[in-house]
Structures are given as C-alpha cells and as structure tokens.
Coordinates of C-alpha atoms in Angstrom, one line a residue:
M780 CA 0.3 11.9 -21.5
A781 CA 0.1 9.3 -24.2
K782 CA -1.6 10.4 -27.4
P783 CA -4.8 8.6 -28.5
I784 CA -4.3 6.2 -31.4
L785 CA -5.5 6.1 -35.0
L786 CA -5.4 2.5 -36.2
S787 CA -5.6 1.7 -39.9
V788 CA -6.0 -1.9 -41.2
D789 CA -5.3 -3.0 -44.8
D790 CA -3.8 -6.1 -46.3
D791 CA -2.4 -4.1 -49.2
S792 CA 0.9 -2.8 -48.0
D793 CA 1.0 0.1 -50.5
V794 CA -2.4 1.3 -49.4
L795 CA -1.6 0.9 -45.8
R796 CA 1.6 3.0 -46.1
A797 CA -0.3 5.7 -48.0
I798 CA -3.1 6.0 -45.4
E799 CA -0.6 6.0 -42.5
R800 CA 1.5 8.7 -44.3
D801 CA -1.5 10.9 -44.8
L802 CA -2.8 10.4 -41.2
R803 CA 0.6 11.0 -39.7
S804 CA 1.2 14.2 -41.7
H805 CA -2.1 15.8 -40.6
Y806 CA -2.8 14.3 -37.1
G807 CA 0.7 13.3 -35.9
A808 CA 0.9 16.1 -33.5
E809 CA -2.1 15.0 -31.5
Y810 CA -2.5 11.3 -32.2
R811 CA -0.3 8.2 -32.6
V812 CA -0.8 6.5 -36.0
M813 CA -0.5 2.7 -36.1
G814 CA -1.2 0.2 -38.8
S815 CA -1.7 -3.5 -39.3
D816 CA -1.8 -5.6 -42.5
S817 CA -4.1 -8.2 -40.9
P818 CA -7.5 -7.9 -39.3
N819 CA -6.7 -10.7 -36.9
G820 CA -3.4 -9.1 -36.1
A821 CA -5.2 -5.8 -35.5
L822 CA -7.6 -7.4 -33.0
D823 CA -4.6 -8.8 -31.1
L824 CA -3.0 -5.4 -31.1
L825 CA -6.2 -3.8 -29.8
K826 CA -6.2 -6.3 -26.9
Q827 CA -2.6 -5.3 -26.1
L828 CA -3.6 -1.7 -26.2
K829 CA -6.5 -2.4 -23.8
V830 CA -4.1 -4.0 -21.4
R831 CA -1.8 -1.0 -21.6
N832 CA -4.8 1.3 -21.0
D833 CA -4.2 3.2 -24.2
N834 CA -7.0 5.2 -25.9
V835 CA -8.1 4.4 -29.5
A836 CA -9.9 7.3 -31.3
L837 CA -10.3 5.9 -34.8
L838 CA -10.5 2.5 -36.5
L839 CA -10.1 2.7 -40.3
A840 CA -10.3 -0.6 -42.1
D841 CA -10.3 -1.7 -45.8
Q842 CA -13.5 -3.5 -46.7
R843 CA -12.0 -6.2 -48.9
M844 CA -9.5 -8.3 -46.8
P845 CA -9.0 -12.1 -46.9
G846 CA -10.4 -14.0 -43.9
M847 CA -12.3 -11.1 -42.5
D848 CA -13.7 -8.1 -44.3
G849 CA -13.6 -4.6 -42.9
V850 CA -17.2 -4.6 -41.6
N851 CA -16.7 -7.7 -39.6
F852 CA -13.4 -6.4 -38.2
L853 CA -15.0 -3.2 -37.1
Q854 CA -17.8 -5.1 -35.4
E855 CA -15.3 -7.3 -33.6
A856 CA -13.2 -4.3 -32.6
T857 CA -16.3 -2.6 -31.1
H858 CA -16.2 -5.2 -28.3
I859 CA -12.8 -4.0 -27.3
Y860 CA -13.0 -0.2 -28.0
P861 CA -16.7 0.7 -28.3
E862 CA -16.1 4.4 -28.1
A863 CA -13.7 4.5 -31.0
K864 CA -14.9 6.0 -34.3
R865 CA -15.2 3.4 -37.1
A866 CA -14.7 4.0 -40.8
L867 CA -14.3 1.9 -44.0
L868 CA -12.0 2.3 -46.9
T869 CA -13.9 1.0 -50.0
A870 CA -13.6 0.9 -53.8
Y871 CA -16.4 2.4 -55.8
A872 CA -17.8 -1.0 -56.5
D873 CA -18.3 -1.6 -52.8
T874 CA -20.3 1.6 -52.1
S875 CA -23.6 -0.2 -51.5
A876 CA -21.9 -2.5 -49.0
A877 CA -20.5 0.5 -47.2
I878 CA -23.8 2.2 -47.0
S879 CA -25.4 -1.0 -45.7
A880 CA -22.7 -1.2 -43.1
I881 CA -23.4 2.3 -41.9
N882 CA -27.1 1.4 -41.5
Q883 CA -26.6 -2.0 -39.9
A884 CA -23.2 -2.2 -38.2
N885 CA -23.0 1.3 -36.7
I886 CA -20.1 2.3 -38.9
N887 CA -19.6 6.1 -38.8
Y888 CA -18.3 6.8 -42.3
F889 CA -16.8 5.4 -45.4
F890 CA -14.1 6.7 -47.7
L891 CA -13.6 5.9 -51.4
K892 CA -10.2 4.8 -52.7
P893 CA -8.2 6.7 -53.9
W894 CA -8.8 9.6 -51.5
D895 CA -6.7 12.2 -53.3
P896 CA -6.5 15.0 -52.5
P897 CA -6.8 14.2 -48.7
T898 CA -7.4 17.8 -47.9
E899 CA -10.8 17.5 -49.6
K900 CA -11.6 13.8 -49.4
L901 CA -10.2 12.6 -46.1
Y902 CA -9.3 15.3 -43.6
P903 CA -12.6 17.2 -43.4
Q904 CA -14.6 14.1 -42.6
L905 CA -12.1 12.7 -40.2
D906 CA -11.9 16.1 -38.4
D907 CA -15.6 15.8 -37.8
L908 CA -15.3 12.3 -36.5
L909 CA -12.4 13.1 -34.2
D910 CA -14.0 16.3 -32.9
D911 CA -17.0 14.2 -31.9
W912 CA -14.8 11.6 -30.2
Q913 CA -12.8 14.3 -28.4
A914 CA -16.1 15.7 -27.0
S915 CA -16.6 12.6 -24.8
Y916 CA -12.9 11.7 -24.4
R917 CA -11.7 11.2 -20.8
P918 CA -8.0 10.4 -20.5
T919 CA -7.4 7.1 -18.9
F920 CA -5.1 6.4 -15.9
E921 CA -1.5 6.4 -17.0
G922 CA 0.3 4.2 -14.5
I923 CA 0.4 0.9 -12.8
R924 CA -2.9 -1.0 -12.4
V925 CA -3.4 -3.8 -9.9
L926 CA -6.1 -6.4 -10.5
G927 CA -7.2 -8.5 -7.6
T928 CA -9.8 -9.1 -5.0
R929 CA -10.3 -7.3 -1.7
W930 CA -10.1 -10.4 0.4
S931 CA -6.9 -11.7 -1.1
P932 CA -4.0 -11.4 1.3
K933 CA -1.6 -11.2 -1.7
S934 CA -3.6 -8.4 -3.2
Y935 CA -3.6 -6.5 0.2
E936 CA 0.2 -7.0 0.6
L937 CA 0.8 -5.7 -2.9
R938 CA -1.4 -2.6 -2.5
D939 CA 0.0 -1.8 0.9
F940 CA 3.6 -2.1 -0.5
L941 CA 2.8 0.3 -3.4
A942 CA 1.1 2.8 -1.2
R943 CA 3.8 2.8 1.4
N944 CA 6.5 3.3 -1.3
H945 CA 4.6 6.1 -2.8
V946 CA 4.2 4.3 -6.2
P947 CA 0.9 5.6 -7.8
Y948 CA -1.4 2.8 -8.9
Q949 CA -5.0 2.1 -9.8
W950 CA -6.8 -0.7 -7.9
I951 CA -9.3 -2.8 -9.8
D952 CA -11.3 -5.2 -7.7
V953 CA -12.4 -7.8 -10.3
E954 CA -15.2 -9.0 -8.2
L955 CA -16.6 -5.6 -7.1
S956 CA -16.3 -4.3 -10.7
A957 CA -17.5 -7.5 -12.4
N958 CA -20.5 -5.6 -13.9
D959 CA -18.4 -2.7 -15.1
P960 CA -18.2 -2.8 -18.9
E961 CA -14.7 -1.4 -19.1
T962 CA -13.5 -4.0 -16.5
K963 CA -15.1 -6.7 -18.5
R964 CA -13.3 -5.6 -21.7
L965 CA -10.0 -5.6 -19.8
L966 CA -10.5 -9.1 -18.5
E967 CA -11.5 -10.4 -21.9
A968 CA -8.3 -8.8 -23.3
L969 CA -6.2 -10.6 -20.7
G970 CA -7.9 -13.9 -21.3
P971 CA -6.8 -16.9 -19.3
E972 CA -4.1 -14.8 -17.5
V973 CA -6.7 -13.2 -15.4
A974 CA -6.8 -16.4 -13.3
N975 CA -3.3 -15.6 -11.9
L976 CA -4.4 -12.8 -9.5
P977 CA -3.1 -10.4 -8.4
V978 CA -2.1 -9.2 -11.8
V979 CA 0.0 -6.0 -12.2
L980 CA -0.2 -4.1 -15.5
F981 CA 2.4 -1.6 -16.4
P982 CA 2.1 1.3 -18.9
D983 CA 4.6 -0.3 -21.3
G984 CA 2.2 -3.3 -21.7
T985 CA 4.2 -5.8 -19.6
K986 CA 2.4 -7.9 -17.0
L987 CA 3.3 -9.6 -13.7
L988 CA 1.1 -12.5 -12.8
E989 CA 0.5 -13.6 -9.2
S990 CA 2.6 -10.6 -8.3
V991 CA 4.7 -10.2 -5.2
P992 CA 6.3 -6.9 -3.9
A993 CA 9.8 -7.9 -4.7
D994 CA 9.0 -8.5 -8.4
V995 CA 7.1 -5.2 -8.6
A996 CA 9.9 -3.3 -6.8
Q997 CA 12.4 -4.4 -9.4
K998 CA 10.1 -3.5 -12.3
V999 CA 9.3 0.0 -11.0
G1000 CA 13.0 0.8 -10.3
L1001 CA 13.2 0.6 -6.5
R1002 CA 16.8 0.0 -5.6
T1003 CA 17.5 -3.3 -3.8
R1004 CA 21.3 -3.7 -4.5
A1005 CA 24.0 -1.4 -3.2
Q1006 CA 26.1 0.6 -5.7
S1007 CA 29.2 0.3 -3.5
S1008 CA 30.6 -2.3 -1.1
F1009 CA 31.7 0.1 1.5
Y1010 CA 30.1 3.1 3.2
D1011 CA 31.0 5.5 6.0
L1012 CA 27.6 5.0 7.6
A1013 CA 25.1 2.2 7.0
I1014 CA 21.6 2.6 8.5
V1015 CA 19.3 -0.4 9.0
G1016 CA 15.7 0.8 9.2
G1017 CA 13.9 3.6 7.4
G1018 CA 11.6 5.0 10.0
P1019 CA 11.8 8.6 11.3
A1020 CA 14.9 7.8 13.3
G1021 CA 16.7 6.2 10.4
L1022 CA 15.7 8.9 7.9
A1023 CA 16.8 11.7 10.2
A1024 CA 20.2 10.0 10.7
A1025 CA 20.5 9.6 6.9
V1026 CA 19.7 13.2 6.3
Y1027 CA 22.2 14.5 8.9
G1028 CA 24.9 12.0 8.1
A1029 CA 24.9 12.6 4.3
S1030 CA 24.5 16.4 4.7
E1031 CA 27.7 16.3 6.8
G1032 CA 29.7 14.4 4.2
L1033 CA 29.3 10.8 5.2
H1034 CA 28.9 8.3 2.4
T1035 CA 25.5 6.9 3.6
V1036 CA 23.3 3.9 2.7
M1037 CA 19.9 3.2 4.3
I1038 CA 18.4 -0.3 4.1
E1039 CA 14.7 -0.7 4.7
R1040 CA 12.8 -4.0 4.9
Q1041 CA 9.4 -2.7 3.7
A1042 CA 9.1 1.0 2.9
P1043 CA 10.6 4.2 4.2
G1044 CA 8.6 5.7 7.0
G1045 CA 8.3 2.6 9.1
Q1046 CA 5.2 2.4 11.3
A1047 CA 4.9 6.2 11.4
G1048 CA 4.6 6.2 7.6
M1049 CA 1.3 4.2 8.0
S1050 CA -0.2 6.8 10.3
S1051 CA -3.2 8.5 8.8
R1052 CA -2.5 11.7 10.8
I1053 CA 0.3 13.0 12.9
E1054 CA -0.9 16.1 14.8
N1055 CA 1.6 16.7 17.5
Y1056 CA 4.8 17.0 15.4
L1057 CA 6.5 20.3 15.8
G1058 CA 6.0 22.7 12.9
F1059 CA 2.9 21.3 11.4
P1060 CA 0.0 22.9 13.2
V1061 CA -2.7 21.2 11.1
G1062 CA -0.9 17.9 11.2
L1063 CA 0.3 15.8 8.3
S1064 CA 0.0 12.1 7.3
G1065 CA 2.7 9.7 8.0
A1066 CA 3.0 9.0 4.3
D1067 CA 3.6 12.7 3.6
L1068 CA 6.2 12.9 6.3
A1069 CA 8.0 9.9 4.9
R1070 CA 7.9 11.2 1.4
R1071 CA 9.4 14.5 2.4
A1072 CA 12.1 12.8 4.4
V1073 CA 13.0 10.5 1.5
V1074 CA 13.3 13.4 -1.0
Q1075 CA 15.4 15.3 1.5
A1076 CA 17.7 12.3 2.1
Q1077 CA 18.1 11.6 -1.6
R1078 CA 18.9 15.3 -2.2
F1079 CA 22.0 14.8 0.0
G1080 CA 23.0 11.7 -1.8
V1081 CA 21.7 9.0 0.5
E1082 CA 21.5 5.6 -1.2
I1083 CA 18.2 3.9 -0.2
L1084 CA 17.8 0.2 -0.6
S1085 CA 14.1 -0.8 -0.3
P1086 CA 12.7 -3.4 0.0
Q1087 CA 15.8 -5.1 1.3
E1088 CA 16.4 -6.9 4.6
V1089 CA 19.5 -7.3 6.8
V1090 CA 19.8 -10.8 8.3
G1091 CA 23.2 -10.7 10.1
V1092 CA 26.1 -8.6 11.2
R1093 CA 29.7 -9.2 12.1
T1094 CA 32.8 -7.2 12.9
E1095 CA 36.3 -7.4 11.3
A1096 CA 38.8 -4.9 12.8
S1097 CA 37.3 -1.4 12.2
Y1098 CA 34.7 -2.7 9.8
R1099 CA 31.1 -3.5 10.5
I1100 CA 29.7 -5.9 7.9
I1101 CA 26.0 -6.6 7.4
K1102 CA 24.6 -9.5 5.4
L1103 CA 21.5 -9.0 3.3
V1104 CA 18.8 -11.6 2.7
D1105 CA 19.9 -12.0 -0.9
G1106 CA 23.4 -13.1 0.3
N1107 CA 25.2 -9.8 -0.6
E1108 CA 27.2 -8.0 2.1
I1109 CA 27.9 -4.3 2.8
S1110 CA 30.7 -3.1 5.0
C1111 CA 30.9 0.2 6.8
H1112 CA 32.8 2.0 9.6
A1113 CA 29.7 3.0 11.5
L1114 CA 26.4 1.0 11.7
M1115 CA 23.2 2.4 12.9
I1116 CA 20.2 0.2 13.9
A1117 CA 16.9 2.0 13.5
T1118 CA 14.6 -0.9 12.8
G1119 CA 11.8 0.2 15.1
V1120 CA 9.2 -2.3 16.2
Q1121 CA 6.6 -4.5 14.7
W1122 CA 3.1 -5.1 16.0
R1123 CA 2.7 -7.8 18.5
R1124 CA 0.7 -10.8 17.3
L1125 CA -2.8 -11.4 18.7
E1126 CA -3.2 -15.0 19.8
A1127 CA -6.8 -15.9 19.1
P1128 CA -8.5 -18.6 16.8
G1129 CA -9.0 -17.4 13.2
I1130 CA -6.6 -14.4 13.4
D1131 CA -3.7 -16.0 11.4
R1132 CA -6.0 -17.7 8.9
L1133 CA -7.8 -14.4 8.1
Q1134 CA -4.9 -12.1 8.1
G1135 CA -5.0 -9.9 5.0
A1136 CA -8.6 -11.0 4.4
G1137 CA -10.3 -8.7 6.9
V1138 CA -7.8 -8.9 9.7
Y1139 CA -4.9 -6.5 9.6
Y1140 CA -2.0 -5.4 11.8
G1141 CA -1.4 -1.7 11.8
G1142 CA -3.1 1.3 10.1
G1143 CA -4.3 -0.4 6.9
A1144 CA -4.5 3.0 5.2
T1145 CA -5.2 1.2 1.9
E1146 CA -8.3 -0.4 3.3
A1147 CA -10.1 2.7 4.7
L1148 CA -12.1 3.6 1.6
A1149 CA -13.0 -0.1 1.2
C1150 CA -14.7 0.0 4.6
K1151 CA -17.4 2.4 3.5
D1152 CA -20.7 1.8 5.3
E1153 CA -19.2 -1.2 7.1
I1154 CA -18.6 -2.1 10.7
V1155 CA -14.9 -1.9 11.7
Y1156 CA -13.2 -3.0 14.9
V1157 CA -10.0 -1.5 16.2
V1158 CA -8.1 -3.6 18.9
G1159 CA -5.9 -1.5 21.2
G1160 CA -6.0 1.8 23.0
A1161 CA -2.7 3.6 22.2
N1162 CA -2.3 6.7 19.9
S1163 CA -1.9 4.5 16.8
A1164 CA -5.3 2.9 17.4
G1165 CA -6.9 6.2 17.9
K1166 CA -5.6 7.7 14.7
A1167 CA -6.7 4.7 12.8
A1168 CA -10.2 4.8 14.3
M1169 CA -10.5 8.5 13.3
N1170 CA -9.5 7.7 9.7
F1171 CA -11.9 4.7 9.4
A1172 CA -14.7 6.8 10.9
K1173 CA -14.7 8.9 7.8
Y1174 CA -15.9 6.0 5.7
A1175 CA -17.3 3.2 8.0
E1176 CA -20.8 3.1 9.3
R1177 CA -19.4 2.3 12.8
V1178 CA -16.0 2.0 14.4
V1179 CA -15.7 0.1 17.6
I1180 CA -12.5 0.4 19.7
L1181 CA -11.8 -2.6 22.0
V1182 CA -9.8 -1.9 25.1
R1183 CA -9.0 -4.1 28.0
G1184 CA -8.9 -1.3 30.6
D1185 CA -11.4 1.1 31.9
S1186 CA -10.9 3.8 29.3
L1187 CA -8.4 5.3 26.9
S1188 CA -7.0 7.9 29.3
S1189 CA -4.0 5.9 30.5
T1190 CA -2.8 5.0 27.0
M1191 CA -3.9 7.7 24.5
S1192 CA -3.1 11.4 24.1
Q1193 CA -5.8 13.7 25.4
Y1194 CA -6.2 15.5 22.0
L1195 CA -7.1 12.1 20.4
I1196 CA -9.5 11.2 23.1
D1197 CA -11.3 14.5 22.6
Q1198 CA -11.5 14.0 18.9
I1199 CA -12.9 10.5 19.3
K1200 CA -15.6 11.8 21.7
E1201 CA -16.8 14.1 18.9
M1202 CA -17.2 11.3 16.4
P1203 CA -20.7 9.9 16.6
N1204 CA -19.9 6.7 14.8
I1205 CA -17.0 5.7 17.1
Q1206 CA -17.8 3.5 20.1
I1207 CA -15.4 2.5 22.9
W1208 CA -16.0 -0.9 24.4
A1209 CA -14.0 -1.1 27.7
H1210 CA -13.0 -4.3 29.5
A1211 CA -13.3 -6.1 26.1
S1212 CA -11.0 -8.7 24.6
L1213 CA -11.1 -10.4 21.2
M1214 CA -11.6 -14.1 21.6
E1215 CA -12.1 -15.4 18.0
A1216 CA -12.4 -14.2 14.4
H1217 CA -14.9 -16.0 12.2
G1218 CA -15.3 -16.3 8.4
E1219 CA -14.6 -18.7 5.6
T1220 CA -12.8 -16.6 2.9
H1221 CA -12.8 -13.3 4.8
L1222 CA -13.7 -11.9 8.2
E1223 CA -17.5 -11.9 8.8
E1224 CA -17.9 -12.0 12.6
V1225 CA -15.8 -11.6 15.9
S1226 CA -16.4 -13.0 19.3
I1227 CA -15.7 -10.5 22.1
L1228 CA -15.3 -11.3 25.8
C1229 CA -16.6 -8.7 28.3
S1230 CA -14.5 -9.1 31.5
D1231 CA -17.2 -7.4 33.6
T1232 CA -19.9 -10.0 32.9
N1233 CA -17.6 -12.9 31.7
K1234 CA -19.9 -13.2 28.7
V1235 CA -18.9 -13.7 25.1
E1236 CA -20.8 -11.8 22.4
R1237 CA -20.5 -12.8 18.7
V1238 CA -21.1 -9.7 16.5
P1239 CA -20.8 -9.0 12.7
A1240 CA -17.5 -7.4 11.5
S1241 CA -16.2 -6.5 8.1
A1242 CA -12.7 -5.6 9.1
M1243 CA -10.5 -5.6 12.2
F1244 CA -7.3 -3.7 12.7
I1245 CA -4.9 -4.7 15.5
F1246 CA -2.7 -2.3 17.6
I1247 CA -1.8 -4.2 20.7
G1248 CA 1.8 -3.1 21.4
A1249 CA 4.9 -3.7 19.6
L1250 CA 8.1 -5.7 19.8
P1251 CA 11.5 -5.2 18.2
R1252 CA 12.7 -7.3 15.3
T1253 CA 16.3 -7.9 16.5
D1254 CA 16.9 -11.7 16.3
W1255 CA 19.5 -11.1 13.6
L1256 CA 21.6 -9.3 16.2
A1257 CA 21.8 -12.3 18.6
G1258 CA 25.3 -13.1 19.8
C1259 CA 26.6 -9.8 18.8
V1260 CA 24.6 -6.8 20.2
E1261 CA 23.3 -6.9 23.8
R1262 CA 19.5 -6.7 24.2
D1263 CA 17.1 -6.7 27.1
E1264 CA 14.7 -9.6 27.8
R1265 CA 12.2 -8.4 25.2
G1266 CA 14.8 -7.8 22.5
F1267 CA 15.2 -4.0 22.7
I1268 CA 18.8 -2.9 22.2
L1269 CA 20.9 -1.7 25.2
T1270 CA 22.9 1.5 24.7
G1271 CA 25.0 3.9 26.6
P1272 CA 24.5 4.0 30.4
D1273 CA 22.3 0.9 30.2
L1274 CA 25.4 -1.1 29.3
I1275 CA 27.3 0.0 32.5
R1276 CA 26.7 -2.6 35.3
D1277 CA 28.3 -2.1 38.7
G1278 CA 30.6 0.5 37.2
Q1279 CA 31.9 -1.9 34.6
R1280 CA 31.9 -1.5 30.9
P1281 CA 30.3 -4.2 28.7
K1282 CA 32.2 -7.4 28.3
G1283 CA 34.6 -7.2 25.4
W1284 CA 34.7 -3.4 25.3
V1285 CA 38.3 -2.4 24.3
L1286 CA 38.1 1.4 24.2
E1287 CA 39.4 3.7 26.9
R1288 CA 36.0 5.5 27.0
D1289 CA 32.5 4.5 28.0
P1290 CA 30.0 3.7 25.2
F1291 CA 28.4 6.9 23.8
L1292 CA 24.8 7.7 24.8
L1293 CA 23.3 5.8 21.8
E1294 CA 26.1 3.4 21.2
T1295 CA 25.8 -0.4 21.7
N1296 CA 28.2 -2.8 23.3
I1297 CA 30.0 -3.0 20.0
P1298 CA 32.0 0.3 19.3
G1299 CA 30.7 1.9 16.1
I1300 CA 27.3 0.2 16.2
F1301 CA 24.6 2.6 17.3
A1302 CA 20.8 2.2 18.0
V1303 CA 18.2 4.8 17.8
G1304 CA 14.4 5.1 17.9
D1305 CA 11.8 2.6 19.1
V1306 CA 14.2 -0.4 18.8
R1307 CA 16.4 1.1 21.6
H1308 CA 15.7 0.1 25.3
G1309 CA 14.1 2.9 27.2
S1310 CA 13.3 5.1 24.2
V1311 CA 10.3 7.4 24.0
K1312 CA 7.9 6.0 21.5
R1313 CA 7.2 9.3 19.6
V1314 CA 8.1 10.4 16.1
A1315 CA 9.8 13.5 17.3
S1316 CA 12.0 11.6 19.8
G1317 CA 13.0 9.2 17.0
V1318 CA 14.0 12.1 14.7
G1319 CA 15.9 13.6 17.6
E1320 CA 17.9 10.4 18.4
G1321 CA 18.7 9.8 14.7
S1322 CA 20.1 13.3 14.3
V1323 CA 22.0 13.4 17.7
A1324 CA 23.6 10.0 17.0
V1325 CA 25.3 11.4 13.9
Q1326 CA 27.4 13.6 16.2
F1327 CA 28.6 10.5 18.2
I1328 CA 29.3 8.8 14.9
H1329 CA 31.6 11.6 13.9
Q1330 CA 33.5 11.3 17.2
Y1331 CA 33.8 7.6 16.7
L1332 CA 35.0 7.9 13.1
S1333 CA 37.6 10.5 14.1
K1334 CA 39.4 7.7 16.0
V1335 CA 39.0 5.0 13.4

C-alpha cells in the first residue's frame, strides 16, 4: 500500500531541504515526503497525484512566495485535496497574517521559522494534525481505474476484457458519478483529456486515452509475443479444453504454448455459475475455474499468449506453422485447435447499432450490477441463458427469458429450470421472438413477436443479452483442415468415408480419435464436430488428446 504524502512548498531551497529533512526523519516510516519550490508547480504535482489516486495528508507552505503566497496556494490546493491538513510556515513578522488565515481560510495551523528544535516546535503539533487526519482516512483503491460511460461500446469492451483476464480495476462512470465530489476533482485534474473516453489510469500515473484492450494488455504485462519460435505443442484457444490440454501437455514434459484470442476461459469463463462440474458441490463461477486453470498451467511452464489471434496455418514436413495476426509465426510438431464457438448473431433491426450499448452477446457478467432495478431481457433457452438469467435476477427488477418453443424443458438442464421457477422476478415468455431493438444512444425498448397471436408488442428494456446458439470460428483453417457444412472440425472416425482415409493422408494408420485430416493437428472441445457441449467433456477431450499427441510425436 502506498504511503500517504506530506507535501512542503517553499521557494527558498535551503528552507525546503531543511523541512523535508525534518519531516522525513520523523515521519518517513509512515509517510512519503515530497517537496516543491514553486506553488504553481506544487498545484500541478497535486493534480498528478490525484490522477494516480494517491493520498495527501499534509500541505505545508511558506507564506512569502513570489506569484502566489502560501495562503492562496493552500486555498487552491483545497479544491484538489480538501481532506488534507493545511499549515503555514511564517516569519515572526507574518504572525498576524497567519492568524487571519486560520480564521478566514480554514488553515489548520502555522509554524514560525526557524522551528528548532523540531521535537518541541514542529513534531507535537504535526502529530496532532496527522492523528486527526488518520481518524477519517480511508485508503484509496490502488490499481487500474477505468473512466467511461455505461452506454459506450468501447467502455464495455474494455471492462469485459479486464474482467475476463482477471485484472483488478475500478470502474468510474463519469455520467452516473457526475455529482460525486471526488469524481469531479479527478475530472478537473485530468482537464481536456477527459474528453478522450474511455480513459485508463494506472497506479504509476500513466494514462491511456480512448483505450483499447490491446494497448491495456501491453501495459499490464499480458504476454502477446512468444518467447520461442518452436514448441512441441501449440494450442489455439484457451477455453476449458485448451487449458486442460495445456496442463496435461506441459506436466508431461511438452514445451507448450497456448494462444487465446480474448481471455483464458472462453465462453465458460463468462458463466456466472457452473453447478454440475464434478468436484464442486456448491458450484463455482466460470471466472474462478479459468483463474485456477491458468495458475495450474503456468505452474507447469505453459506460455500463454493473450490476447493474441491465429489467422492461418500451414505445414512444412513435420512442422505445423501458425501465423499470428501481428504477422509473427510459431512452429510446432503438434497443433491443437480448441477455439470453441462464438455466439450466433441475431438478425434484427437495431441489434448491431446498439451492441455494447444495452445489447450484448453472452453473459455480460460486468453488466449485472449495472442492471439494478431495471428490466432485462435474455434471448435464448439453453443453460447459458438460464445461468445468466439467475445472475441478473439478483439485481434487476425483472428478468424476461424469451424462447421460441413451448418451454425450457427441451433445451435447459432440469436443475436450472427448477431454480428459475423459484425466482419471483424471472418470467418466461414462450413462443416469443425479438423483432427489433429501439433506442438512440442505448437500448430503451424492444419489439417482441408472439407466434401464438402473431402480434408484436413494444416494451421497455434497459439491457438485452443474447444466447441463441453458437458457431465455430474456423475460417482461418479453410483449405487445410476439413470441416462440416457449419464449420465444425471433422476428426477421427468422421474422416473415414466408405472405408477410405481422408484425401492426402500419408500415414499407415487411421487418424486418431481427436485428430484432423492433417497428421499432428488435433481438435478438441466445442469446435469439434459431434462434441458434447459441456465443460467437463471439453476438459476430458483436452486431456485425452495429449495421449494421442504423445503417440504422434513418438513417430516424428
């Protein structure tokens, strides 16, 4: 935790050094001592400290300074740090001015120069002031702060990125907090830069304006470039299947790299609650599962590149070479594709325009608290939709689940259906389809078609979360890896047609169970044709595939 600051201001360098020396010798263990030889420079410094979210406990200024005397400086500084204790350094001739300042400018104390010995003429009085300050002191948040607005798609993307990558941050909605005095002071310290939202403030005082996840990733130390050009095993995708493969591969001695486009955990990492995963009788969040798996993988030496995207693959003899979006390439002997799926787009007027501003795909865990006392719509009837509805119901006034069928029974696990029935603020609208999203700068209303009556009803809505099935993101494999008509990757027995191995297959054996039409390239989890869309099955496939990889590598 950063120490609170004692700031002294004096244009006389000898006096400034002396007061800093005495402050540091007595208070250095608990406070940081800083100094400035200019009142205007000190005000600029205070603005920088405000942006860094530092605490200032004491402002000690000399009365006679050119351009701005001590009283005026302390009055100006009060606008930036109103809780800091304020004291003057004065000569005997200025005693009357100091007393007047105490009465009229809310200055807490004045000290006569010279203050020797400080044990009698400085420390006792400062002890009282600092004890009084400590009584109401509340440590400020020490970490990344994000300033933006709720309805900004860029702000949402940034918050979602930080949350999914387990980077602690503080969210400051500059519109919602417009009347908060501390937020006002922060915005004033930022000045014109506050127009470049979202703004990310780091503890070291640096700022990123109009921030995007890639810039923030680099600043917080997330790795996006590989440390080596060759690996035994490269895994594309960081969901449960990819993470399981990384843990098992690295723990069994394979030099392993995992490349994830957004954040480790995949779609499962966005789940508010996973209750049917073996070994966790009270359930756990997807974020917690992802965090544990990442720590486990790193413990075994897995190199994780995130956020980073693979855009192509090719083969050269026994090498499998993947091309990254930044133009770099990584080669490996075995390649595993575990990219999972992405939410299918909902085709309706207004959806694309309002995405990130009230319309969201997936769990939207970062938005749940913002939906307090609002009306939320969940589109879809699978488990992911049910888990999201349960999470939003903790905060929202009402959650409405829109399903095209008769009920949830054919698409959702019974335990979730039972939980939803027990929630009085969750409603299920059957035979309902979303027709249009309305709003200028953010979602305000939705039009819903009831197929029973063929009538469209327009109703108020603050937020809508879409879970209408998923499709793989495998275009980058075109012309190389065989896929079905929807883009899911074919593996093992699905590649054998009329007893014939896939075209171009040169080995004397059939493809392994989880192997594609290219020897040494494997596919696991939701991206694979015919897979069971469950976290446990993805983890199982990722771990089992490593055994096939060992068999493949033994012949390379």
